Coordinates of C-alpha atoms and ligand atoms in Angstrom, one line a residue:
M69 CA -14.8 -23.0 14.7
K70 CA -11.0 -22.7 14.2
V71 CA -9.2 -19.7 13.2
Y72 CA -5.4 -19.2 12.5
I73 CA -3.6 -15.9 12.4
T74 CA -0.2 -16.0 10.6
Y75 CA 1.4 -13.3 12.9
K76 CA 0.3 -11.6 16.0
I77 CA -2.0 -8.8 15.2
P78 CA -2.9 -6.0 17.6
E79 CA -4.8 -7.0 20.8
A80 CA -7.9 -5.1 19.7
G81 CA -8.4 -7.7 17.0
L82 CA -7.8 -10.7 19.3
K83 CA -10.2 -9.3 21.8
R84 CA -13.0 -9.3 19.1
L85 CA -12.3 -13.0 18.5
E86 CA -12.3 -14.0 22.1
G87 CA -15.3 -16.1 23.0
K88 CA -16.5 -16.3 19.4
C89 CA -14.1 -18.9 18.2
C90 CA -11.0 -20.9 19.0
F91 CA -7.9 -19.1 17.6
N92 CA -4.3 -19.5 17.4
F93 CA -1.5 -17.3 16.1
N94 CA 2.1 -17.6 15.1
E95 CA 4.0 -16.5 18.2
Q96 CA 7.4 -16.2 16.5
D97 CA 8.6 -12.8 15.5
K98 CA 9.1 -14.0 11.8
L99 CA 6.8 -14.8 8.9
L100 CA 6.0 -18.5 8.3
S101 CA 7.4 -20.3 5.3
K102 CA 5.0 -21.8 3.0
K103 CA 5.6 -25.3 4.4
E104 CA 4.9 -24.0 8.0
L105 CA 1.9 -22.2 6.9
S106 CA 0.5 -25.3 5.1
A107 CA 1.0 -27.3 8.2
R108 CA -1.0 -24.9 10.3
I109 CA -4.1 -24.4 8.2
A110 CA -5.1 -28.0 7.2
D111 CA -8.0 -28.0 9.7
V112 CA -8.9 -24.3 10.1
D113 CA -12.2 -22.6 9.0
A114 CA -10.7 -19.1 8.8
L115 CA -7.3 -17.6 8.2
I116 CA -6.2 -14.1 9.1
C117 CA -3.0 -13.3 7.1
L118 CA -0.6 -10.4 6.4
L119 CA 0.2 -8.9 3.0
E120 CA 3.5 -10.7 3.0
D121 CA 1.9 -14.2 3.2
R122 CA 1.5 -15.6 -0.3
I123 CA -1.9 -17.4 -0.3
D124 CA -1.6 -19.1 -3.5
R125 CA -3.4 -22.1 -5.0
D126 CA -1.2 -24.7 -3.1
V127 CA -2.0 -23.0 0.2
L128 CA -5.7 -22.7 -0.5
D129 CA -5.7 -26.4 -1.4
V130 CA -4.2 -27.5 1.9
G131 CA -6.9 -25.5 3.6
E132 CA -9.6 -27.9 2.8
K133 CA -12.0 -26.4 5.3
L134 CA -11.2 -22.7 4.8
R135 CA -14.3 -20.5 4.4
I136 CA -12.5 -17.1 4.6
V137 CA -9.1 -15.6 4.1
S138 CA -9.1 -12.2 5.8
N139 CA -6.3 -10.1 4.8
F140 CA -4.9 -7.6 7.4
A141 CA -4.4 -5.1 4.6
V142 CA -6.3 -3.2 2.1
G143 CA -4.2 -4.5 -0.9
Y144 CA -4.8 -8.2 -1.6
N145 CA -2.4 -9.0 -4.5
N146 CA -0.8 -11.5 -2.2
I147 CA -3.9 -13.8 -2.5
D148 CA -5.0 -15.9 -5.5
V149 CA -8.6 -14.4 -5.3
D150 CA -9.7 -16.1 -8.6
Y151 CA -8.8 -19.5 -7.1
A152 CA -10.4 -18.7 -3.8
S153 CA -13.6 -17.8 -5.6
Q154 CA -13.5 -21.1 -7.5
R155 CA -13.2 -22.8 -4.2
G156 CA -16.0 -20.7 -2.7
I157 CA -13.6 -19.2 -0.1
M158 CA -14.3 -15.5 0.9
V159 CA -11.6 -13.1 0.7
T160 CA -11.7 -9.9 2.8
N161 CA -9.6 -6.9 3.3
T162 CA -9.5 -3.7 5.5
P163 CA -10.4 -0.8 3.2
G164 CA -11.3 2.8 4.2
V165 CA -9.7 2.9 7.7
L166 CA -6.3 3.3 6.4
T167 CA -7.0 5.9 3.7
E168 CA -6.2 9.0 5.6
T169 CA -3.3 7.4 7.5
T170 CA -1.6 6.4 4.4
A171 CA -2.1 9.7 2.6
D172 CA -0.7 11.4 5.7
L173 CA 2.5 9.2 5.2
A174 CA 2.6 9.8 1.5
W175 CA 2.5 13.5 2.2
A176 CA 5.3 13.2 4.9
L177 CA 7.5 11.5 2.3
L178 CA 6.7 14.2 -0.2
M179 CA 7.8 16.9 2.2
S180 CA 10.8 15.0 3.4
V181 CA 12.3 14.4 0.1
A182 CA 11.5 18.0 -1.2
R183 CA 13.0 19.6 1.8
R184 CA 15.7 17.1 2.6
V185 CA 14.6 16.4 6.1
V186 CA 16.3 13.1 6.5
E187 CA 19.5 14.4 5.1
G188 CA 19.3 17.3 7.4
D189 CA 18.7 15.2 10.4
S190 CA 21.7 13.0 9.8
F191 CA 23.7 16.2 9.1
V192 CA 22.9 17.7 12.5
R193 CA 23.3 14.5 14.3
S194 CA 26.7 13.8 12.9
G195 CA 27.9 17.2 14.2
K196 CA 28.4 18.8 10.8
F197 CA 26.0 21.7 11.4
S198 CA 28.2 24.7 12.0
G199 CA 25.6 27.5 11.6
W200 CA 23.2 29.1 9.2
R201 CA 24.5 29.4 5.7
P202 CA 22.8 31.1 2.5
E203 CA 23.1 28.0 0.4
L204 CA 23.1 25.2 3.0
M205 CA 20.8 22.2 2.1
L206 CA 18.6 23.9 -0.4
G207 CA 15.6 21.9 -1.4
S208 CA 12.5 22.4 -3.6
D209 CA 9.4 24.3 -3.0
V210 CA 6.2 22.3 -2.6
H211 CA 3.5 25.1 -2.4
G212 CA 2.1 26.2 -5.8
K213 CA 3.7 23.2 -7.7
A214 CA 2.0 20.5 -9.7
L215 CA 1.0 17.2 -8.0
G216 CA 0.5 14.3 -10.3
V217 CA -1.7 11.6 -8.7
V218 CA -1.5 8.2 -10.4
G219 CA -4.6 6.3 -9.3
L220 CA -7.5 8.3 -7.8
G221 CA -9.0 5.8 -5.6
R222 CA -9.6 6.4 -1.9
I223 CA -6.0 7.1 -0.9
G224 CA -5.2 9.0 -4.1
Q225 CA -8.1 11.3 -3.5
A226 CA -7.1 11.8 0.1
M227 CA -3.7 12.8 -1.1
A228 CA -5.0 15.2 -3.7
L229 CA -7.4 16.9 -1.2
R230 CA -4.3 17.6 1.0
A231 CA -2.7 19.5 -2.0
A232 CA -5.4 22.3 -1.7
G233 CA -3.7 23.4 1.5
F234 CA -0.4 24.0 -0.5
N235 CA -2.2 25.7 -3.2
M236 CA -1.1 23.1 -5.7
K237 CA -2.4 22.3 -9.1
V238 CA -3.5 18.5 -9.2
L239 CA -3.4 16.4 -12.3
Y240 CA -4.6 12.7 -12.1
Y241 CA -4.5 9.7 -14.1
S242 CA -7.0 7.0 -13.4
P243 CA -9.2 4.4 -15.3
S244 CA -11.8 7.0 -15.6
P245 CA -12.5 10.6 -14.7
L246 CA -14.2 11.6 -11.5
D247 CA -17.9 12.0 -11.3
R248 CA -19.0 15.7 -11.4
E249 CA -20.4 15.5 -7.8
N250 CA -16.9 14.7 -6.4
E251 CA -15.5 17.8 -4.8
L252 CA -12.1 17.2 -6.4
S253 CA -13.5 17.2 -10.0
E254 CA -13.5 21.0 -10.0
W255 CA -9.9 21.5 -9.5
A256 CA -8.1 18.3 -10.3
T257 CA -7.5 17.7 -14.0
Y258 CA -7.8 14.3 -15.7
V259 CA -4.9 13.7 -18.1
D260 CA -3.2 10.6 -19.6
L261 CA -0.3 9.1 -17.8
E262 CA 2.4 10.5 -20.2
T263 CA 1.0 14.2 -19.7
L264 CA 0.9 13.7 -15.9
L265 CA 4.5 12.5 -15.8
S266 CA 5.8 15.3 -18.1
R267 CA 4.0 18.1 -16.3
S268 CA 4.1 17.2 -12.6
D269 CA 6.6 18.4 -10.1
F270 CA 5.6 15.6 -7.7
V271 CA 4.3 12.2 -8.9
T272 CA 2.6 10.0 -6.3
L273 CA 1.5 6.4 -7.0
H274 CA -1.8 5.2 -5.6
V275 CA -2.7 2.1 -7.8
P276 CA -3.3 -1.4 -6.7
L277 CA -0.8 -4.0 -8.0
N278 CA -2.2 -6.3 -10.8
D279 CA -1.2 -7.4 -14.3
S280 CA -1.9 -3.9 -15.7
T281 CA 0.0 -2.0 -13.1
Y282 CA 3.2 -4.2 -12.8
H283 CA 6.1 -1.8 -13.8
L284 CA 3.5 0.9 -14.8
I285 CA 6.4 3.3 -14.1
D286 CA 9.4 1.9 -16.0
E287 CA 12.5 3.4 -17.6
S288 CA 10.6 4.9 -20.5
K289 CA 8.1 6.6 -18.1
L290 CA 10.7 8.0 -15.7
L291 CA 12.4 9.6 -18.8
L292 CA 9.2 11.6 -19.3
M293 CA 9.5 13.2 -15.9
K294 CA 11.0 16.6 -15.3
P295 CA 14.7 16.5 -14.0
T296 CA 13.4 18.5 -11.1
A297 CA 10.5 16.3 -10.2
F298 CA 10.1 13.8 -7.4
L299 CA 8.5 10.4 -7.3
I300 CA 6.6 9.0 -4.1
N301 CA 5.5 5.5 -3.9
T302 CA 3.2 4.2 -1.1
S303 CA 1.2 1.7 -3.2
R304 CA 3.1 -1.5 -4.0
G305 CA 6.8 -1.9 -5.0
P306 CA 6.4 -3.7 -8.2
V307 CA 4.3 -0.8 -9.7
L308 CA 7.7 0.8 -10.2
D309 CA 10.7 -0.7 -11.9
E310 CA 13.1 -0.2 -8.9
R311 CA 16.4 -0.7 -11.0
A312 CA 15.2 1.8 -13.5
L313 CA 14.5 4.2 -10.7
V314 CA 18.1 3.8 -9.2
K315 CA 19.5 4.5 -12.6
S316 CA 17.4 7.5 -13.2
L317 CA 18.3 9.0 -9.8
K318 CA 21.9 8.3 -10.3
E319 CA 21.8 10.0 -13.8
G320 CA 19.7 13.0 -12.7
I321 CA 16.7 12.0 -15.0
I322 CA 14.5 12.9 -11.9
A323 CA 15.5 14.8 -8.7
G324 CA 14.5 12.4 -6.1
A325 CA 12.3 9.7 -4.8
A326 CA 10.6 8.7 -1.5
L327 CA 9.5 5.0 -1.0
D328 CA 7.5 3.1 1.6
V329 CA 7.2 -0.1 -0.6
Y330 CA 9.9 -2.0 -2.6
E331 CA 9.9 -4.2 -5.5
N332 CA 11.3 -7.3 -3.7
E333 CA 10.4 -6.3 -0.1
P334 CA 12.2 -6.3 2.2
A335 CA 15.2 -6.4 -0.2
L336 CA 16.3 -3.2 -1.9
S337 CA 17.6 -2.9 -5.4
P338 CA 21.4 -2.5 -5.6
G339 CA 22.5 1.1 -5.1
L340 CA 19.2 2.4 -3.7
S341 CA 20.3 2.8 -0.1
E342 CA 23.5 4.6 -1.2
L343 CA 21.7 7.6 -2.8
S344 CA 21.2 10.7 -0.8
N345 CA 18.2 11.9 -3.0
V346 CA 15.9 9.2 -1.7
V347 CA 14.0 8.8 1.5
L348 CA 13.3 5.2 2.5
V349 CA 10.8 4.0 5.0
P350 CA 9.7 0.4 5.9
H351 CA 6.2 -0.1 4.5
V352 CA 4.6 1.9 7.3
G353 CA 1.7 3.6 5.4
S354 CA -1.0 2.4 7.7
A355 CA 1.2 2.1 10.8
T356 CA -0.4 4.3 13.5
H357 CA -1.7 2.9 16.7
Q358 CA -5.3 3.9 15.8
T359 CA -5.3 2.5 12.3
R360 CA -3.6 -0.8 13.0
N361 CA -6.0 -1.4 15.9
R362 CA -8.9 -0.8 13.7
M363 CA -7.5 -2.9 10.9
A364 CA -7.1 -5.8 13.4
E365 CA -10.8 -5.4 14.5
M366 CA -12.0 -5.3 10.9
A367 CA -9.9 -8.5 10.0
A368 CA -11.6 -10.2 13.1
E369 CA -15.1 -8.8 12.3
N370 CA -14.8 -10.2 8.7
V371 CA -14.0 -13.6 10.1
I372 CA -16.7 -13.6 12.8
A373 CA -19.4 -12.6 10.1
V374 CA -18.4 -15.5 7.8
L375 CA -18.3 -18.0 10.7
S376 CA -21.8 -16.8 11.8
G377 CA -23.1 -17.5 8.3
E378 CA -23.3 -13.7 7.4
I379 CA -21.8 -11.8 4.5
P380 CA -18.5 -10.2 5.7
P381 CA -18.4 -6.3 5.7
N382 CA -15.4 -6.2 3.4
L383 CA -15.9 -9.0 0.9
V384 CA -13.4 -8.7 -2.1
N385 CA -14.8 -11.5 -4.2
K386 CA -18.3 -10.3 -4.5
E387 CA -18.9 -12.7 -7.3
L388 CA -19.6 -15.3 -4.5
L389 CA -22.6 -13.5 -3.5
Q390 CA -24.2 -13.9 -7.1
Q391 CA -23.3 -17.5 -7.0
R392 CA -24.9 -17.8 -3.5
S393 CA -28.2 -16.0 -4.6
A394 CA -28.3 -18.1 -7.8
R395 CA -28.3 -21.2 -5.7
L396 CA -31.2 -20.0 -3.6
Ligands
LIG179 C1 -0.7 -1.9 3.1 O1 0.1 -1.8 2.3 C2 -2.0 -2.4 2.9 O2 -2.4 -2.8 1.8 O3 -3.0 -2.3 3.7

């Protein structure tokens, strides 16, 4: 059984594969082009890929023997899942393990932009700090404010739970309200997106990227936000119209933003990096030693399961199971 990995993943994942299959990985420190990727997967049974690898119809067609595409990420908008299902190829991801880690980062971004941590750091390093001043680098309070969570899935809920420690009011917008048994349902209020945007002091995005969430936050939505409010995005860049964001930050429509993800990653929209009221980090929501090791193990475990004829623990296209049981 042959496995190809499009970029070196943490050792913990490679160790899981050792002795179970024959695997190779891209040893260069750069992503493969579509042509390079296609050339490497013609005869492989399993592919482990990154969220930056576009696994479209053409790529899937080249992989004639492919049985599984194992994404080293929870989001899988980079894969044509419908087409994979048509071809009977299993698609897996790495959910759960990165929930708390990503919520930690979203929270770090929120605090950084509200209290001007990054600006303060540059100020001190550049030798401009000449002592305590009554109005030096004033920021915005976080405690007691309203947090608006857009998308209350696993990461959105973890973000909302952290707000309790800051005595914040939580508003959320999701396809449906939480079940009554959910501990959050008592103190998080379900509202429509417009209400959330107009009432929140901090808006944090946690929706997956798909046709219905592309540019969910566009110019008209940004206009609904308070001029004192901040926007945090750790989901996927295209959920937010980045050019509209730059315009609204320049014009004072909103107070600031903190981003981990970008619309045309790794490129930034013109003007974004020149603004002082933004905090920008390089898509590191799940980037801790512990979480990336566990993600690598999960990506490998999904592959091993499929190659052993078992159902992988993190199957995305569950419709394949129905097809399978209908055939039996
Ligand atoms: C990271 O963005 C992921 O989807 O895992």
